[in-house]
Short mmCIF file of C-alpha atoms in Angstrom, two decimals:
data_model
loop_
_atom_site.label_atom_id
_atom_site.label_comp_id
_atom_site.label_asym_id
_atom_site.label_seq_id
_atom_site.Cartn_x
_atom_site.Cartn_y
_atom_site.Cartn_z
CA TRP E 1385 19.39 236.46 58.49
CA LEU E 1386 21.06 234.22 56.03
CA LYS E 1387 24.45 234.44 54.48
CA VAL E 1388 24.41 234.95 50.71
CA GLY E 1389 25.79 231.85 49.08
CA ILE E 1390 26.66 231.56 45.47
CA LEU E 1391 28.01 228.20 44.36
CA MET E 1392 29.82 228.12 41.10
CA SER E 1393 30.44 224.83 39.39
CA MET E 1394 32.37 225.05 36.14
CA TYR E 1395 33.16 222.13 33.91
CA THR E 1396 35.91 221.61 31.38
CA LEU E 1397 34.86 222.51 27.89
CA SER E 1398 35.44 220.09 25.07
CA PRO E 1399 37.43 220.98 21.95
CA ALA E 1400 35.82 222.95 19.17
CA SER E 1401 33.24 220.94 17.29
CA PRO E 1402 31.84 221.15 13.77
CA PRO E 1403 29.32 223.89 12.95
CA LEU E 1404 25.82 223.50 14.33
CA GLN E 1405 24.29 223.51 10.87
CA SER E 1406 25.38 223.53 7.30
CA PRO E 1407 27.61 226.46 6.24
CA ALA E 1408 26.04 229.92 6.06
CA LEU E 1409 23.63 230.45 3.24
CA LEU E 1410 24.34 233.30 0.85
CA ALA E 1411 21.71 235.04 -1.22
CA ARG E 1412 22.97 237.73 -3.59
CA SER E 1413 20.55 240.24 -5.07
CA SER E 1414 23.16 241.09 -7.71
CA LYS E 1415 26.90 240.79 -8.22
CA SER E 1416 27.47 244.22 -6.70
CA GLY E 1417 24.47 244.32 -4.37
CA PRO E 1418 24.10 243.39 -0.70
CA ILE E 1419 24.83 239.91 0.53
CA ARG E 1420 22.51 238.41 3.13
CA GLU E 1421 24.51 236.01 5.23
CA GLU E 1422 22.47 233.78 7.48
CA ALA E 1423 24.58 232.64 10.40
CA PRO E 1424 23.88 229.20 11.89
CA PHE E 1425 20.93 229.19 14.28
CA TYR E 1426 20.66 227.19 17.47
CA ASN E 1427 17.92 226.46 19.99
CA LEU E 1428 17.97 227.68 23.57
CA THR E 1429 15.43 226.29 26.03
CA PHE E 1430 14.62 228.11 29.28
CA VAL E 1431 12.81 226.15 32.01
CA THR E 1432 11.36 227.56 35.21
CA TRP E 1433 10.21 225.17 37.93
CA ASN E 1434 9.19 225.84 41.54
CA LEU E 1435 9.89 222.54 43.28
CA ALA E 1436 8.07 223.46 46.52
CA MET E 1437 10.88 221.68 48.41
CA CYS E 1438 9.86 218.37 46.83
CA SER E 1439 12.72 216.49 45.23
CA PRO E 1440 11.63 215.54 41.69
CA THR E 1441 11.76 211.94 40.56
CA VAL E 1442 13.52 210.80 37.39
CA LYS E 1443 10.05 210.46 35.86
CA ASP E 1444 9.28 214.08 36.75
CA CYS E 1445 12.51 215.17 35.06
CA ALA E 1446 11.93 213.15 31.89
CA PHE E 1447 10.65 216.22 30.03
CA LEU E 1448 14.09 217.81 30.44
CA LYS E 1449 15.61 215.05 28.36
CA GLU E 1450 13.04 215.78 25.64
CA CYS E 1451 13.93 219.48 25.82
CA ALA E 1452 17.62 218.63 25.54
CA GLU E 1453 17.17 216.61 22.36
CA ASP E 1454 16.42 219.74 20.34
CA SER E 1455 18.40 222.32 22.31
CA SER E 1456 22.00 223.41 22.15
CA ILE E 1457 21.64 225.25 25.46
CA LEU E 1458 19.41 224.54 28.46
CA VAL E 1459 18.88 227.26 31.06
CA LEU E 1460 17.20 225.82 34.15
CA GLY E 1461 15.75 228.10 36.83
CA PHE E 1462 14.55 226.40 40.03
CA GLN E 1463 12.78 227.96 42.99
CA GLU E 1464 12.19 226.52 46.47
CA VAL E 1465 14.77 223.78 46.05
CA GLU E 1466 15.42 223.68 49.82
CA ASP E 1467 14.13 225.32 52.97
CA LEU E 1468 16.07 228.36 54.16
CA LYS E 1469 17.66 227.10 57.36
CA PRO E 1470 21.40 227.91 57.63
CA ARG E 1471 23.77 225.30 56.23
CA ARG E 1472 27.52 224.88 56.13
CA SER E 1473 27.30 222.91 52.88
CA GLU E 1474 24.91 222.10 50.07
CA GLY E 1475 21.59 220.69 51.22
CA ARG E 1476 20.38 217.14 50.63
CA LYS E 1477 17.58 218.12 48.23
CA SER E 1478 19.95 220.23 46.16
CA ARG E 1479 22.36 217.31 45.85
CA LEU E 1480 19.50 215.02 44.87
CA LEU E 1481 18.36 217.50 42.22
CA ARG E 1482 21.86 217.56 40.70
CA ARG E 1483 21.90 213.76 40.61
CA ARG E 1484 18.54 213.72 38.83
CA LEU E 1485 19.78 216.23 36.27
CA GLN E 1486 22.94 214.20 35.79
CA THR E 1487 20.85 211.11 35.12
CA VAL E 1488 18.66 212.68 32.42
CA LEU E 1489 21.13 215.09 30.79
CA SER E 1490 24.69 213.80 31.14
CA SER E 1491 24.65 211.71 27.97
CA THR E 1492 24.23 214.77 25.74
CA HIS E 1493 24.88 217.93 27.79
CA SER E 1494 27.41 219.26 30.30
CA ALA E 1495 26.85 221.94 32.93
CA VAL E 1496 28.92 225.08 32.39
CA SER E 1497 27.48 227.16 35.25
CA MET E 1498 25.56 226.58 38.47
CA THR E 1499 24.65 229.35 40.91
CA THR E 1500 22.61 229.23 44.11
CA HIS E 1501 20.99 231.99 46.14
CA GLY E 1502 18.80 231.00 49.06
CA SER E 1503 16.45 228.35 47.69
CA THR E 1504 16.82 229.45 44.05
CA GLN E 1505 19.18 227.88 41.53
CA LEU E 1506 20.22 228.73 37.97
CA ILE E 1507 21.99 226.03 35.98
CA VAL E 1508 23.17 226.20 32.36
CA TYR E 1509 23.84 223.12 30.24
CA VAL E 1510 25.42 223.03 26.77
CA ARG E 1511 25.45 220.16 24.28
CA LYS E 1512 28.76 218.36 24.45
CA ASP E 1513 29.28 218.55 20.70
CA GLN E 1514 28.54 222.30 20.62
CA MET E 1515 30.66 223.63 23.45
CA ARG E 1516 32.23 226.05 20.99
CA LEU E 1517 29.07 228.19 21.29
CA ILE E 1518 30.06 229.48 24.75
CA ARG E 1519 33.38 230.67 26.15
CA ARG E 1520 33.56 229.82 29.83
CA GLU E 1521 35.76 232.76 30.70
CA GLU E 1522 33.11 235.19 29.40
CA ILE E 1523 30.31 233.90 31.66
CA GLN E 1524 29.24 236.28 34.42
CA THR E 1525 26.76 235.46 37.20
CA TRP E 1526 25.19 237.46 40.03
CA ALA E 1527 22.52 237.28 42.75
CA ILE E 1528 19.99 239.84 44.00
CA THR E 1529 18.04 239.59 47.26
CA CYS E 1530 14.45 240.82 47.49
CA GLY E 1531 13.24 239.27 50.76
CA VAL E 1532 12.38 241.23 53.91
CA GLY E 1533 14.61 244.30 54.08
CA ASN E 1534 16.34 243.05 50.90
CA VAL E 1535 18.28 240.72 53.20
CA VAL E 1536 16.25 237.51 53.51
CA GLN E 1537 16.93 235.23 50.54
CA ASN E 1538 13.50 233.62 50.26
CA LYS E 1539 12.82 236.01 47.37
CA GLY E 1540 15.21 237.38 44.76
CA ALA E 1541 16.92 236.51 41.52
CA LEU E 1542 19.93 234.93 39.85
CA GLY E 1543 21.35 236.15 36.56
CA ILE E 1544 23.85 235.00 33.99
CA ALA E 1545 25.37 236.93 31.07
CA MET E 1546 27.16 235.12 28.28
CA LYS E 1547 28.20 235.39 24.68
CA VAL E 1548 26.56 232.66 22.66
CA ASN E 1549 27.85 232.23 19.12
CA GLY E 1550 28.60 235.94 19.04
CA GLU E 1551 25.23 237.07 20.46
CA SER E 1552 25.10 238.64 23.94
CA LEU E 1553 22.50 236.88 26.06
CA VAL E 1554 21.25 237.57 29.59
CA CYS E 1555 19.09 235.06 31.47
CA ILE E 1556 17.44 235.81 34.81
CA THR E 1557 15.42 233.50 37.04
CA ALA E 1558 13.46 235.08 39.86
CA HIS E 1559 11.12 234.36 42.75
CA LEU E 1560 9.00 237.45 43.42
CA ALA E 1561 6.77 238.44 46.35
CA ALA E 1562 3.93 236.01 47.07
CA HIS E 1563 0.20 236.39 47.89
CA GLN E 1564 -2.74 237.64 45.88
CA HIS E 1565 -2.68 241.27 47.05
CA LYS E 1566 1.10 241.87 46.79
CA VAL E 1567 1.08 243.17 43.20
CA LYS E 1568 2.94 246.35 44.11
CA ALA E 1569 5.60 244.33 45.96
CA ARG E 1570 6.10 242.11 42.91
CA ASN E 1571 6.47 245.15 40.68
CA GLU E 1572 9.04 246.62 43.07
CA ASP E 1573 10.95 243.32 43.15
CA TYR E 1574 11.12 243.40 39.35
CA LYS E 1575 12.39 247.00 39.33
CA ARG E 1576 15.05 246.19 41.93
CA ILE E 1577 16.24 243.14 39.97
CA VAL E 1578 16.52 245.09 36.72
CA LYS E 1579 18.22 248.08 38.36
CA GLN E 1580 20.75 245.99 40.28
CA SER E 1581 21.45 243.74 37.30
CA GLU E 1582 22.06 246.76 35.11
CA LYS E 1583 24.47 248.21 37.66
CA ILE E 1584 26.39 244.94 37.94
CA LEU E 1585 26.62 244.46 34.19
CA LEU E 1586 27.60 248.05 33.38
CA ASN E 1587 30.38 247.96 35.95
CA SER E 1588 31.82 244.86 34.27
CA LEU E 1589 31.69 246.15 30.69
CA SER E 1590 34.57 247.69 28.81
CA GLY E 1591 34.37 251.36 27.88
CA ASN E 1592 32.94 250.79 24.39
CA SER E 1593 30.38 248.26 25.56
CA ARG E 1594 29.33 250.49 28.46
CA ALA E 1595 28.80 253.40 26.09
CA ARG E 1596 26.70 251.18 23.81
CA ALA E 1597 24.53 249.98 26.70
CA ARG E 1598 23.87 253.59 27.78
CA ASP E 1599 23.23 254.86 24.26
CA PRO E 1600 19.50 255.78 24.02
CA ARG E 1601 19.51 254.38 20.49
CA CYS E 1602 20.31 250.94 21.91
CA THR E 1603 16.94 249.29 22.52
CA GLY E 1604 18.32 246.14 24.16
CA LEU E 1605 18.02 245.89 27.95
CA PHE E 1606 21.50 245.87 29.55
CA GLY E 1607 22.90 246.37 26.05
CA ALA E 1608 22.28 242.66 25.36
CA ASP E 1609 20.99 241.20 22.12
CA CYS E 1610 18.34 239.32 24.10
CA VAL E 1611 17.22 239.06 27.73
CA VAL E 1612 15.12 236.13 28.98
CA PHE E 1613 13.42 236.62 32.36
CA GLY E 1614 11.57 233.69 33.89
CA GLY E 1615 10.61 232.27 37.23
CA ASP E 1616 7.91 232.02 39.84
CA LEU E 1617 6.85 235.61 39.29
CA ASN E 1618 3.81 235.04 41.52
CA TYR E 1619 1.36 237.22 39.61
CA ARG E 1620 -2.22 236.08 40.19
CA LEU E 1621 -5.68 236.34 38.64
CA ASP E 1622 -8.01 239.05 39.93
CA LEU E 1623 -10.93 236.66 40.10
CA SER E 1624 -12.52 234.41 42.69
CA ARG E 1625 -11.91 230.68 42.86
CA GLU E 1626 -15.46 230.06 41.66
CA GLU E 1627 -15.08 232.37 38.66
CA VAL E 1628 -11.83 230.74 37.57
CA GLY E 1629 -13.35 227.30 38.09
CA LEU E 1630 -16.24 228.17 35.78
CA CYS E 1631 -13.84 229.44 33.11
CA LEU E 1632 -11.74 226.26 33.29
CA GLY E 1633 -14.74 223.93 33.29
CA ALA E 1634 -15.28 221.53 30.41
CA ASP E 1635 -18.53 223.27 29.46
CA SER E 1636 -17.04 226.75 29.43
CA GLU E 1637 -16.87 228.62 26.13
CA LEU E 1638 -14.15 230.88 27.51
CA GLY E 1639 -10.49 230.24 26.77
CA TYR E 1640 -7.23 231.01 28.50
CA SER E 1641 -7.02 234.31 26.62
CA ASP E 1642 -10.23 235.43 28.35
CA LEU E 1643 -8.72 234.65 31.75
CA CYS E 1644 -5.55 236.52 30.83
CA ASP E 1645 -7.59 239.73 30.78
CA TYR E 1646 -7.63 239.41 34.59
CA ASP E 1647 -3.98 238.41 34.90
CA GLN E 1648 -1.92 240.75 37.10
CA LEU E 1649 1.23 240.40 35.01
CA THR E 1650 -0.64 241.25 31.80
CA LYS E 1651 -2.03 244.34 33.52
CA ALA E 1652 1.39 245.35 34.89
CA ARG E 1653 2.95 245.14 31.43
CA ALA E 1654 0.11 247.11 29.85
CA SER E 1655 0.34 249.90 32.44
CA GLY E 1656 4.14 250.00 32.39
CA ALA E 1657 4.34 249.12 36.10
CA ALA E 1658 6.61 246.13 35.39
CA PHE E 1659 8.04 244.13 32.47
CA ALA E 1660 7.12 246.89 30.01
CA LEU E 1661 10.23 246.12 27.94
CA PHE E 1662 9.36 242.44 27.69
CA GLN E 1663 6.97 240.37 25.62
CA GLU E 1664 5.47 236.95 26.24
CA GLY E 1665 4.25 234.21 23.99
CA PRO E 1666 0.56 233.27 23.91
CA VAL E 1667 -0.47 231.56 27.15
CA LEU E 1668 -2.12 228.42 25.79
CA PHE E 1669 -1.70 226.19 28.84
CA PRO E 1670 -3.65 225.86 32.11
CA PRO E 1671 -2.76 227.89 35.22
CA THR E 1672 0.41 226.46 36.73
CA PHE E 1673 -0.43 226.99 40.44
CA LYS E 1674 -1.64 225.79 42.93
CA PHE E 1675 -2.09 222.03 42.60
CA ASP E 1676 -2.53 219.37 45.23
CA LYS E 1677 0.87 217.71 45.05
CA GLY E 1678 0.94 214.58 42.96
CA THR E 1679 -2.41 215.30 41.30
CA ASP E 1680 -4.05 217.36 38.56
CA ASN E 1681 -6.43 218.94 41.07
CA TYR E 1682 -6.19 222.58 42.04
CA ASP E 1683 -5.85 223.45 45.74
CA SER E 1684 -8.47 221.57 47.75
CA SER E 1685 -7.23 222.77 51.15
CA LYS E 1686 -9.24 225.16 53.31
CA LYS E 1687 -7.46 228.07 51.65
CA ARG E 1688 -8.66 227.02 48.17
CA ARG E 1689 -6.19 229.31 46.45
CA VAL E 1690 -7.22 230.77 43.11
CA PRO E 1691 -5.46 229.01 40.20
CA ALA E 1692 -3.02 231.35 38.44
CA TRP E 1693 -0.17 231.54 35.97
CA THR E 1694 2.48 232.28 38.57
CA ASP E 1695 5.24 230.66 36.51
CA ARG E 1696 6.18 232.68 33.43
CA ILE E 1697 8.95 233.29 30.91
CA LEU E 1698 9.30 236.64 29.13
CA TYR E 1699 11.90 238.02 26.74
CA THR E 1700 12.95 241.26 25.11
CA PRO E 1701 12.02 241.71 21.43
CA SER E 1702 15.10 241.01 19.35
CA GLU E 1703 16.24 240.17 15.85
CA ALA E 1704 18.49 237.62 17.51
CA ALA E 1705 15.76 235.57 19.22
CA GLU E 1706 12.51 234.02 18.00
CA LEU E 1707 10.14 232.21 20.35
CA VAL E 1708 9.21 228.83 18.86
CA ASP E 1709 7.56 227.06 21.82
CA TYR E 1710 5.92 228.13 25.09
CA ARG E 1711 4.19 225.55 27.26
CA SER E 1712 3.74 223.99 30.66
CA VAL E 1713 4.50 220.37 31.57
CA ALA E 1714 1.45 218.60 32.95
CA GLN E 1715 3.26 215.32 33.63
CA ALA E 1716 5.57 216.76 36.33
CA ARG E 1717 3.22 216.53 39.33
CA ARG E 1718 5.59 216.27 42.27
CA SER E 1719 5.32 219.98 43.16
CA ASP E 1720 2.29 222.23 43.58
CA HIS E 1721 3.61 224.16 40.54
CA ARG E 1722 3.91 222.97 36.96
CA PRO E 1723 7.19 223.62 35.11
CA VAL E 1724 7.05 226.08 32.21
CA VAL E 1725 9.25 225.78 29.11
CA ALA E 1726 10.16 228.35 26.45
CA THR E 1727 12.33 227.49 23.44
CA PHE E 1728 14.01 230.17 21.34
CA LYS E 1729 15.71 230.11 17.97
CA ILE E 1730 18.85 232.21 18.43
CA GLY E 1731 20.79 233.89 15.62
CA LYS E 1732 20.25 236.65 13.09
CA THR E 1733 20.86 237.39 9.44
CA GLN E 1734 23.60 239.86 8.74
CA VAL E 1735 23.60 242.06 5.64
CA LYS E 1736 26.99 242.73 4.13
CA ARG E 1737 27.97 244.92 1.21
CA SER E 1738 30.10 243.43 -1.54
#
C-alpha cells in the first residue's frame, strides 16, 4: 500500500495588473431600462495527458507554449508521471516534467498550485500579468483514491476549487479503471470521485454557500459556476480492432461521429450511468490511445488494443463558460496517449436595473 502524498507548491503572486480587456461594455435599452454589463472574459485551457511514464521532451511540450499564448489560466492534468514504487521524495521523472514546464511556460506564466497523488498530477498556471484573477488563499485542493480497495493510488483523482475573476470554478483530473470490459468500474470510479469531492467541498463552505450548493434550484455541480472534468477516463469503443481500422481507413466514408456511437462514455452519459450532468464538445480528432510510442501507428503488439478516445475533457453547462476549442495534439508522440486540449471562454453578462 502506498502513502497518500499531496505536494503543494505555491508561488508568490504579483501585484494587481490592468484589466484583461477593455472596460466593461454597457448597452442600455432605455434610460430607465435594464443595463447589460459584460464583464471582461478570459480564456482557460485544460490539458489532459497520460505520459505513460515517459518523460516528455521540450519538443513534445511545445504545444503547451502555444496554449499559453492565448490563455490566462492553464490547468494541466497528468497521469502516469511515475511508477508507483514508494519514495521518500519527488521522483526523477516528476522533477524532469517540472523542468520541462518551466522551460516552456516560465516566460509568461507562473504556477499557483501543484498537487500530486500517486502517479497523477494537477498543476495550475496563471499569466504573470493577470495574477489578479486568482486569490491564492481561496484555492482548495484534494485527492481521491480509486485503486484496489480505494487504497492503491494507481487510479483516482485530484481536484482544485478556486474563484476566478469572481466565478467559482472546479477542475478535476482523473485516471479511471482500465481495460475494455471495466465499464461498470469506471462508472463507479466517477460516482466515488463526485461524491467525495462534493463532501469535501460542502464541508469547507460557509453556511450561505453550503445552503446554495444544496438548494435543488442550483443546477451547478458542487454549487460551482462551472466544473471541468478531464483525464484518462479509459472509456473504450465497443468494436473490434478490425472494425475500428476500417472506419479510420483513408477510403472509409464514416467519420468520427459514427465511431462515437460505439463509445462507452457516450453511452454512459446517455443512460445516466456516469457524467450525466456533463457535456462534451464534438470529438473531431482521432482516437488518442493506444499508439506505438514515438509513432503515429496504433498498437502493433500482440495485444493489438482497439484504438479509443480514452482521454477526454467534459464540463457542466454554464452561462459562465463557453467551449471554444477541443482537440488532440498529434505532434506529442512520446507517450502511447495523445494529449487532449479544451479551451473555454470564462465570464458572463450581468443584467442590472437602473
